[in-house]
Coordinates of C-alpha atoms in Angstrom, one line a residue:
M692 CA 90.7 0.5 -74.9
E693 CA 90.5 -3.0 -76.4
N694 CA 87.7 -3.9 -78.9
M695 CA 87.3 -0.2 -79.8
Q696 CA 86.0 -1.1 -83.2
T697 CA 83.1 -3.2 -81.9
P698 CA 81.9 -1.4 -78.8
L699 CA 78.3 -2.9 -79.0
T700 CA 79.4 -6.5 -78.9
K701 CA 82.7 -6.4 -77.0
N702 CA 81.2 -8.2 -74.0
I703 CA 79.3 -10.8 -76.1
R704 CA 80.7 -14.3 -75.8
S705 CA 80.2 -17.2 -78.2
D706 CA 78.4 -19.3 -75.6
R707 CA 75.0 -18.6 -74.1
T708 CA 76.3 -16.8 -71.0
V709 CA 75.5 -13.2 -70.1
A710 CA 77.8 -10.3 -69.2
T711 CA 77.2 -9.7 -65.5
L712 CA 77.6 -6.3 -63.9
A713 CA 81.2 -7.1 -62.9
D714 CA 81.9 -8.2 -66.5
Y715 CA 80.4 -5.0 -67.9
E716 CA 82.2 -2.7 -65.5
S717 CA 85.5 -4.4 -66.2
T718 CA 85.4 -3.2 -69.8
G719 CA 84.4 0.4 -69.0
G720 CA 80.8 -0.2 -68.3
Y721 CA 78.9 2.7 -66.6
Q722 CA 81.8 5.1 -67.2
G723 CA 79.7 6.9 -69.9
M724 CA 76.9 7.3 -67.4
R725 CA 79.3 8.7 -64.7
K726 CA 80.7 11.2 -67.2
A727 CA 77.2 12.4 -68.2
I728 CA 75.8 12.8 -64.7
T729 CA 78.9 14.1 -63.0
E730 CA 80.4 16.3 -65.7
L731 CA 77.7 17.4 -68.2
Q732 CA 74.4 19.2 -68.2
P733 CA 71.4 17.4 -69.8
K734 CA 71.5 19.8 -72.8
Q735 CA 75.2 19.0 -73.3
V736 CA 74.5 15.2 -73.4
Q737 CA 71.9 15.9 -76.0
Q738 CA 74.4 17.8 -78.1
W739 CA 77.1 15.1 -77.8
V740 CA 74.7 12.5 -79.2
K741 CA 73.5 14.9 -81.9
D742 CA 77.1 15.7 -82.9
A743 CA 78.1 12.1 -82.9
G744 CA 75.6 11.5 -85.7
L745 CA 73.8 8.5 -84.0
R746 CA 70.8 7.7 -86.1
G747 CA 68.0 5.5 -84.9
R748 CA 68.7 1.8 -85.5
G749 CA 65.1 0.7 -85.5
G750 CA 64.7 1.5 -89.2
A751 CA 63.6 5.2 -89.4
G752 CA 67.2 6.5 -89.0
F753 CA 66.3 9.8 -87.3
N754 CA 69.1 11.5 -85.4
A755 CA 68.7 10.4 -81.8
G756 CA 70.2 13.5 -80.2
L757 CA 68.0 15.7 -82.3
K758 CA 65.0 13.7 -81.2
W759 CA 65.9 14.2 -77.5
S760 CA 66.4 18.0 -78.1
M761 CA 62.7 18.3 -79.2
V762 CA 61.5 17.4 -75.7
P763 CA 60.4 20.7 -74.0
M764 CA 62.9 21.5 -71.3
D765 CA 62.2 25.1 -70.4
A766 CA 61.5 26.1 -66.8
D767 CA 57.7 26.3 -67.5
A768 CA 57.7 23.0 -69.5
E769 CA 55.9 19.9 -68.3
Q770 CA 58.1 18.3 -65.6
V771 CA 56.9 14.7 -66.0
R772 CA 58.7 13.0 -68.9
Y773 CA 59.2 9.4 -69.9
L774 CA 61.8 7.3 -71.7
V775 CA 60.8 4.1 -73.4
A776 CA 63.1 1.4 -74.9
N777 CA 61.4 -0.3 -77.8
A778 CA 62.4 -4.0 -77.4
D779 CA 59.3 -5.4 -79.2
E780 CA 61.4 -6.7 -82.1
M781 CA 59.1 -8.7 -84.4
E782 CA 59.9 -8.1 -88.1
P783 CA 60.7 -11.4 -90.0
G784 CA 64.5 -11.8 -90.3
T785 CA 65.4 -9.3 -87.6
F786 CA 66.9 -10.5 -84.4
K787 CA 69.7 -8.1 -83.6
D788 CA 68.1 -6.5 -80.4
R789 CA 67.5 -10.0 -79.0
W790 CA 71.3 -10.6 -79.2
L791 CA 72.0 -7.4 -77.2
L792 CA 69.3 -8.0 -74.6
E793 CA 70.3 -11.6 -73.9
K794 CA 74.1 -11.2 -73.9
D795 CA 74.7 -7.7 -72.5
P796 CA 71.6 -6.2 -70.8
H797 CA 73.6 -3.7 -68.8
Q798 CA 74.5 -1.9 -72.0
L799 CA 70.9 -1.1 -72.6
I800 CA 70.3 0.0 -69.0
E801 CA 73.3 2.3 -69.1
G802 CA 72.1 3.8 -72.4
M803 CA 68.7 4.3 -70.9
I804 CA 70.1 6.1 -67.8
I805 CA 72.0 8.5 -70.0
A806 CA 69.1 9.1 -72.3
A807 CA 66.8 9.7 -69.3
Y808 CA 69.2 12.1 -67.8
A809 CA 69.5 14.0 -71.1
I810 CA 65.7 14.6 -71.1
Q811 CA 65.3 14.6 -67.3
A812 CA 62.9 11.7 -67.2
R813 CA 62.4 10.0 -63.9
I814 CA 60.7 6.8 -65.2
G815 CA 61.8 4.5 -68.0
Y816 CA 60.1 1.5 -69.5
I817 CA 61.6 -1.4 -71.4
F818 CA 58.7 -2.5 -73.8
L819 CA 59.9 -6.1 -74.3
R820 CA 58.6 -8.7 -76.8
G821 CA 56.7 -11.2 -74.8
E822 CA 58.3 -14.2 -76.4
Y823 CA 61.8 -13.0 -75.4
H824 CA 61.8 -15.1 -72.1
L825 CA 65.6 -15.4 -71.8
A826 CA 66.0 -11.7 -72.3
A827 CA 63.4 -10.9 -69.8
N828 CA 65.1 -13.0 -67.1
R829 CA 68.4 -11.5 -67.8
L830 CA 67.0 -7.9 -67.8
E831 CA 65.3 -8.5 -64.5
T832 CA 68.6 -9.6 -62.9
A833 CA 70.5 -6.8 -64.5
L834 CA 68.0 -4.2 -63.2
L835 CA 68.4 -5.6 -59.7
E836 CA 72.2 -5.4 -60.0
A837 CA 72.0 -1.8 -61.2
R838 CA 69.8 -0.8 -58.3
S839 CA 72.1 -2.5 -55.8
K840 CA 75.0 -0.3 -57.0
G841 CA 73.0 2.9 -56.9
Y842 CA 72.8 3.3 -60.7
L843 CA 69.0 3.3 -60.4
G844 CA 66.7 4.7 -57.8
E845 CA 66.9 8.0 -55.8
H846 CA 69.9 10.3 -56.3
V847 CA 71.9 8.3 -58.9
L848 CA 75.6 8.6 -58.1
N849 CA 74.6 11.0 -55.2
S850 CA 73.3 13.5 -57.7
D851 CA 69.9 15.3 -57.9
F852 CA 68.9 12.9 -60.7
S853 CA 66.6 9.9 -59.9
L854 CA 65.4 7.2 -62.2
E855 CA 63.4 3.9 -62.1
I856 CA 63.3 1.5 -65.0
Y857 CA 60.4 -1.0 -65.3
L858 CA 60.2 -4.0 -67.6
H859 CA 56.9 -4.3 -69.5
Y860 CA 56.1 -7.6 -71.2
S861 CA 54.4 -6.8 -74.5
A862 CA 51.4 -8.8 -75.7
G863 CA 53.1 -8.9 -79.0
R864 CA 52.0 -7.0 -82.1
Y865 CA 54.1 -6.0 -85.0
I866 CA 52.3 -2.6 -85.0
C867 CA 54.0 -1.8 -81.7
G868 CA 57.1 -1.0 -83.7
E869 CA 55.2 2.3 -84.4
E870 CA 56.0 4.4 -81.4
T871 CA 52.5 5.8 -80.8
A872 CA 50.9 2.3 -81.1
L873 CA 53.5 1.1 -78.6
L874 CA 52.5 4.0 -76.2
N875 CA 48.8 3.1 -76.5
A876 CA 49.7 -0.5 -75.7
L877 CA 51.8 0.6 -72.7
E878 CA 48.8 2.5 -71.4
G879 CA 46.7 -0.7 -71.6
K880 CA 44.8 0.4 -74.7
R881 CA 44.4 -1.3 -78.1
A882 CA 47.7 -1.0 -80.0
T883 CA 46.7 1.4 -82.7
P884 CA 48.8 4.4 -83.9
R885 CA 47.9 7.9 -83.0
A886 CA 47.4 10.9 -85.3
K887 CA 50.6 13.1 -85.5
P888 CA 51.1 15.9 -84.5
P889 CA 51.4 16.1 -81.6
F890 CA 54.5 14.0 -81.6
A891 CA 55.4 11.8 -78.7
V892 CA 58.3 14.0 -77.7
V893 CA 55.7 16.6 -76.8
S894 CA 52.6 14.5 -75.9
G895 CA 53.4 10.8 -75.5
L896 CA 52.8 8.4 -72.7
W897 CA 49.7 9.5 -70.7
G898 CA 50.0 12.9 -72.5
K899 CA 53.5 13.6 -71.2
P900 CA 56.6 14.2 -73.2
T901 CA 58.1 10.8 -74.1
V902 CA 61.1 9.6 -76.1
V903 CA 60.9 6.2 -77.6
N904 CA 64.2 4.7 -78.8
N905 CA 65.2 1.3 -80.2
V906 CA 67.4 -1.0 -78.2
E907 CA 70.4 -0.9 -80.5
T908 CA 70.2 3.0 -80.6
L909 CA 70.3 3.2 -76.8
C910 CA 73.2 0.7 -76.6
N911 CA 75.3 3.1 -78.7
V912 CA 74.9 6.0 -76.3
P913 CA 77.3 4.9 -73.4
H914 CA 80.2 4.6 -75.8
I915 CA 79.7 8.1 -77.2
L916 CA 79.8 9.5 -73.7
H917 CA 82.7 7.3 -72.6
Y918 CA 85.0 7.6 -75.7
G919 CA 83.9 10.8 -77.3
V920 CA 82.2 12.2 -80.4
E921 CA 85.2 12.1 -82.7
W922 CA 86.0 8.5 -81.8
Y923 CA 82.4 7.5 -82.6
Q924 CA 82.3 9.3 -85.9
S925 CA 85.5 7.6 -86.9
L926 CA 83.9 4.2 -86.7
G927 CA 81.8 4.7 -89.9
R928 CA 83.1 4.0 -93.4
G929 CA 80.5 6.0 -95.3
V930 CA 78.4 9.1 -94.7
D931 CA 76.8 7.7 -91.5
K932 CA 78.6 7.3 -88.2
G933 CA 79.3 4.6 -85.7
S934 CA 79.0 0.9 -86.0
K935 CA 75.9 -1.2 -86.7
I936 CA 74.8 -4.8 -86.1
F937 CA 74.1 -6.3 -89.5
G938 CA 72.5 -9.7 -90.0
V939 CA 72.1 -12.2 -92.9
S940 CA 69.5 -14.9 -93.1
G941 CA 68.6 -17.3 -96.0
R942 CA 70.7 -19.9 -97.8
V943 CA 74.2 -18.6 -97.0
K944 CA 76.9 -20.7 -95.4
Q945 CA 77.0 -18.8 -92.1
P946 CA 73.8 -16.9 -91.3
G947 CA 74.1 -14.7 -88.2
L948 CA 74.9 -11.2 -86.9
W949 CA 78.1 -9.1 -87.0
E950 CA 79.0 -5.6 -85.7
L951 CA 80.6 -3.7 -88.5
P952 CA 81.2 -0.1 -89.5
M953 CA 78.3 1.8 -90.9
G954 CA 78.9 1.9 -94.6
T955 CA 80.3 -1.6 -94.9
P956 CA 79.7 -2.8 -98.5
I957 CA 76.8 -5.3 -98.8
R958 CA 79.1 -7.7 -100.7
E959 CA 81.5 -7.8 -97.8
I960 CA 78.7 -8.6 -95.4
I961 CA 77.2 -11.5 -97.5
E962 CA 80.4 -13.0 -99.0
D963 CA 83.0 -12.4 -96.2
H964 CA 81.0 -12.5 -93.0
A965 CA 78.1 -14.8 -94.0
G966 CA 80.4 -17.0 -96.1
G967 CA 78.6 -16.5 -99.4
M968 CA 75.9 -18.7 -100.8
R969 CA 75.6 -22.3 -99.9
D970 CA 77.0 -24.8 -102.4
G971 CA 74.5 -25.3 -105.2
Y972 CA 72.7 -22.0 -104.7
K973 CA 73.2 -18.6 -106.4
L974 CA 72.2 -15.2 -105.2
R975 CA 69.2 -13.9 -107.0
G976 CA 68.3 -10.9 -104.9
F977 CA 68.0 -9.7 -101.3
L978 CA 66.0 -7.5 -98.9
P979 CA 68.7 -5.2 -97.4
G980 CA 66.9 -4.0 -94.3
G981 CA 64.3 -6.6 -93.3
A982 CA 61.0 -7.8 -94.6
S983 CA 59.6 -4.3 -95.2
T984 CA 62.2 -3.1 -97.6
D985 CA 62.5 -3.4 -101.4
F986 CA 64.4 -6.2 -103.2
L987 CA 67.9 -5.4 -104.6
L988 CA 69.8 -7.5 -107.1
P989 CA 73.4 -8.9 -107.3
E990 CA 74.3 -5.8 -109.3
H991 CA 73.7 -3.8 -106.1
L992 CA 76.2 -5.8 -104.0
D993 CA 78.9 -3.1 -103.9
I994 CA 76.5 -0.5 -102.4
L995 CA 77.5 0.7 -99.0
M996 CA 75.2 -0.2 -96.1
D997 CA 74.2 3.3 -95.0
Y998 CA 70.9 5.1 -95.2
E999 CA 71.6 7.3 -98.2
A1000 CA 73.4 4.8 -100.4
V1001 CA 70.7 2.1 -100.0
A1002 CA 67.9 4.6 -100.6
K1003 CA 69.6 5.8 -103.7
A1004 CA 69.6 2.2 -105.0
G1005 CA 65.8 2.1 -104.5
S1006 CA 65.4 0.4 -101.1
R1007 CA 66.0 1.1 -97.4
M1008 CA 68.6 0.1 -94.9
G1009 CA 65.8 -0.5 -92.3
T1010 CA 67.1 -2.6 -89.5
G1011 CA 70.2 -3.8 -91.4
A1012 CA 68.8 -7.4 -91.5
I1013 CA 69.6 -8.8 -95.0
I1014 CA 67.3 -11.5 -96.2
V1015 CA 68.7 -13.5 -99.1
L1016 CA 66.7 -14.8 -102.0
D1017 CA 68.4 -17.7 -103.8
D1018 CA 67.8 -19.1 -107.3
K1019 CA 65.8 -22.1 -106.0
T1020 CA 63.3 -20.1 -103.9
C1021 CA 60.3 -18.7 -105.7
P1022 CA 60.1 -14.9 -105.2
V1023 CA 56.3 -14.9 -105.6
Q1024 CA 55.9 -17.4 -102.8
M1025 CA 58.4 -15.5 -100.7
V1026 CA 56.4 -12.3 -101.2
L1027 CA 53.1 -14.2 -100.4
N1028 CA 54.7 -15.3 -97.1
L1029 CA 55.6 -11.8 -96.2
E1030 CA 52.2 -10.3 -97.2
Q1031 CA 50.4 -12.9 -95.1
F1032 CA 52.5 -11.8 -92.1
F1033 CA 51.7 -8.1 -92.7
A1034 CA 48.0 -8.8 -93.3
Q1035 CA 47.8 -10.7 -90.0
E1036 CA 49.6 -8.0 -88.1
S1037 CA 47.5 -5.1 -89.5
C1038 CA 45.8 -3.3 -86.5
G1039 CA 42.8 -2.7 -88.7
W1040 CA 42.7 1.0 -87.9
C1041 CA 42.5 2.3 -91.5
T1042 CA 40.7 0.8 -94.5
P1043 CA 43.5 0.6 -97.0
C1044 CA 45.6 -1.5 -94.6
R1045 CA 42.8 -3.5 -93.1
D1046 CA 41.2 -4.5 -96.4
G1047 CA 44.0 -3.9 -98.9
L1048 CA 46.5 -6.4 -97.4
P1049 CA 44.1 -9.4 -97.3
W1050 CA 43.1 -8.6 -100.9
T1051 CA 46.8 -8.6 -101.8
V1052 CA 47.2 -12.0 -100.2
T1053 CA 44.1 -13.4 -102.0
L1054 CA 45.4 -12.2 -105.4
L1055 CA 48.9 -13.7 -104.8
K1056 CA 47.3 -17.0 -103.7
D1057 CA 45.1 -17.1 -106.8
I1058 CA 48.2 -16.5 -109.0
I1059 CA 50.2 -19.2 -107.4
C1060 CA 47.3 -21.7 -107.6
G1061 CA 46.9 -21.1 -111.3
L1062 CA 43.8 -19.0 -111.0
G1063 CA 45.5 -15.7 -111.8
R1064 CA 44.8 -13.4 -114.7
Q1065 CA 47.2 -11.0 -116.4
E1066 CA 45.2 -8.0 -115.2
D1067 CA 45.8 -9.2 -111.6
L1068 CA 49.4 -7.9 -112.0
D1069 CA 48.0 -4.5 -112.8
T1070 CA 45.8 -4.7 -109.7
L1071 CA 48.7 -5.7 -107.5
T1072 CA 50.7 -2.8 -109.0
A1073 CA 47.8 -0.4 -108.2
L1074 CA 47.6 -1.7 -104.7
T1075 CA 51.3 -0.9 -104.1
H1076 CA 50.4 2.7 -104.8
Q1077 CA 47.0 2.8 -103.0
L1078 CA 48.6 1.3 -99.9
G1079 CA 51.7 3.4 -100.2
P1080 CA 53.0 6.4 -98.2
G1081 CA 50.5 9.1 -97.6
N1082 CA 47.5 6.8 -98.1
T1083 CA 47.4 4.9 -94.8
F1084 CA 47.4 5.9 -91.2
C1085 CA 50.9 4.6 -90.4
A1086 CA 53.9 2.9 -92.2
L1087 CA 52.8 -0.7 -91.8
A1088 CA 51.0 -1.1 -95.2
P1089 CA 53.6 1.0 -97.1
G1090 CA 56.3 -1.2 -95.7
A1091 CA 54.4 -4.3 -96.7
M1092 CA 54.2 -3.0 -100.3
E1093 CA 57.9 -2.5 -100.6
P1094 CA 58.9 -6.2 -101.2
L1095 CA 55.8 -6.6 -103.5
Q1096 CA 56.5 -3.6 -105.7
S1097 CA 60.1 -4.5 -106.2
A1098 CA 59.3 -8.1 -106.9
L1099 CA 56.9 -7.0 -109.6
K1100 CA 59.7 -4.9 -111.0
Y1101 CA 62.5 -7.4 -110.9
F1102 CA 60.8 -10.8 -111.0
R1103 CA 57.7 -10.1 -113.1
A1104 CA 58.4 -13.1 -115.3
D1105 CA 57.9 -15.4 -112.3
F1106 CA 54.4 -14.0 -111.7
E1107 CA 53.6 -14.4 -115.4
R1108 CA 54.8 -18.0 -115.5
Y1109 CA 52.2 -18.8 -112.7
I1110 CA 49.5 -17.1 -114.7
V1111 CA 50.1 -19.4 -117.7
S1112 CA 50.0 -22.3 -115.2
E1113 CA 53.1 -24.3 -115.8
P1114 CA 52.4 -27.7 -114.1
T1115 CA 55.9 -27.8 -112.5
L1116 CA 55.3 -24.6 -110.7
L1117 CA 51.9 -25.5 -109.5
E1118 CA 53.2 -28.7 -108.0
S1119 CA 55.7 -26.8 -105.9
F1120 CA 53.0 -24.9 -104.0

């Protein structure tokens, strides 16, 4: 029962080696799968995960067990169902899933087997970011190892349950973080989001019920089944349950990733685990959950990192990837960098996103180049509403607006200084 407080990373070593099947099994690996398949009915597995309070770790934060329970399972329901692991991690500053995939691939495979059993899916796909070559090699090896032990294939553990998992190499688009765009891409189509409803759990891959879960979400599942619901709930320090992999990037002394309890204060993550700011730099702000979340300020450092607490402060926990803004980095240029990324990654499906994001980039470039006008700030503010929730086909543009709208709120003076064209600022661009 060692490393009970860090179940997700207990097999991860400090070097670049991977946990083999033998390594994984020596620390309790595949015991959760055995319990699920040999002792529980699929509906019971769904209930365990629902009761544990596992929320999706890809950013949306929806209860994973509740999502599984929405798959039609009645006798007259569609018998073909699919499970998809979203491993197309692409948001700037977010690299937690890569850590899990490269270091402990069997954890994802076991989580997928349990999830597939819970919804009675016979086929699973790992939708992997194409640039993750090391993760791909290690997943291929781990899948072969799992098949050799009878964990995949026909009659898993001599039961009536059968499952195959296939590795799919993504062509790489940020929009594939949206589950229906991912499903279109998996079908060989253009990666554009679908209208909802119907939701994927009812009509997903090739029109069949499909559950799409993030890698970190699925990696939590084996431990819930192995150690129990109450143990999992006890890991959290706030309202939300379990542990979470948090990351910090930017000018801190020790950027990286750490598995910590849900609800760990942001100050503890930045100052204790990331070592605080580098010498000569001061914290000016931070994006708490990746590039598509709102800036928070040093006065928000004592907020707990859970979904409700961060939302109450005016941002989102997102993927838990904290991006630090220091006092020597221009927030306007930082936002321009992010908006350029989002504009490039727009799938072009709806007009506000396709045309609004490039317009945002043009306005920001004009401001930084000394061509901006005071009314441009009003236009940017209007764009944050026009590209906001409810006005676009999916969440890409609303997510892109979050760092901009909060930068206009907290760092407006920096925008205005560019507009009066101070020579020192122009020279820095």
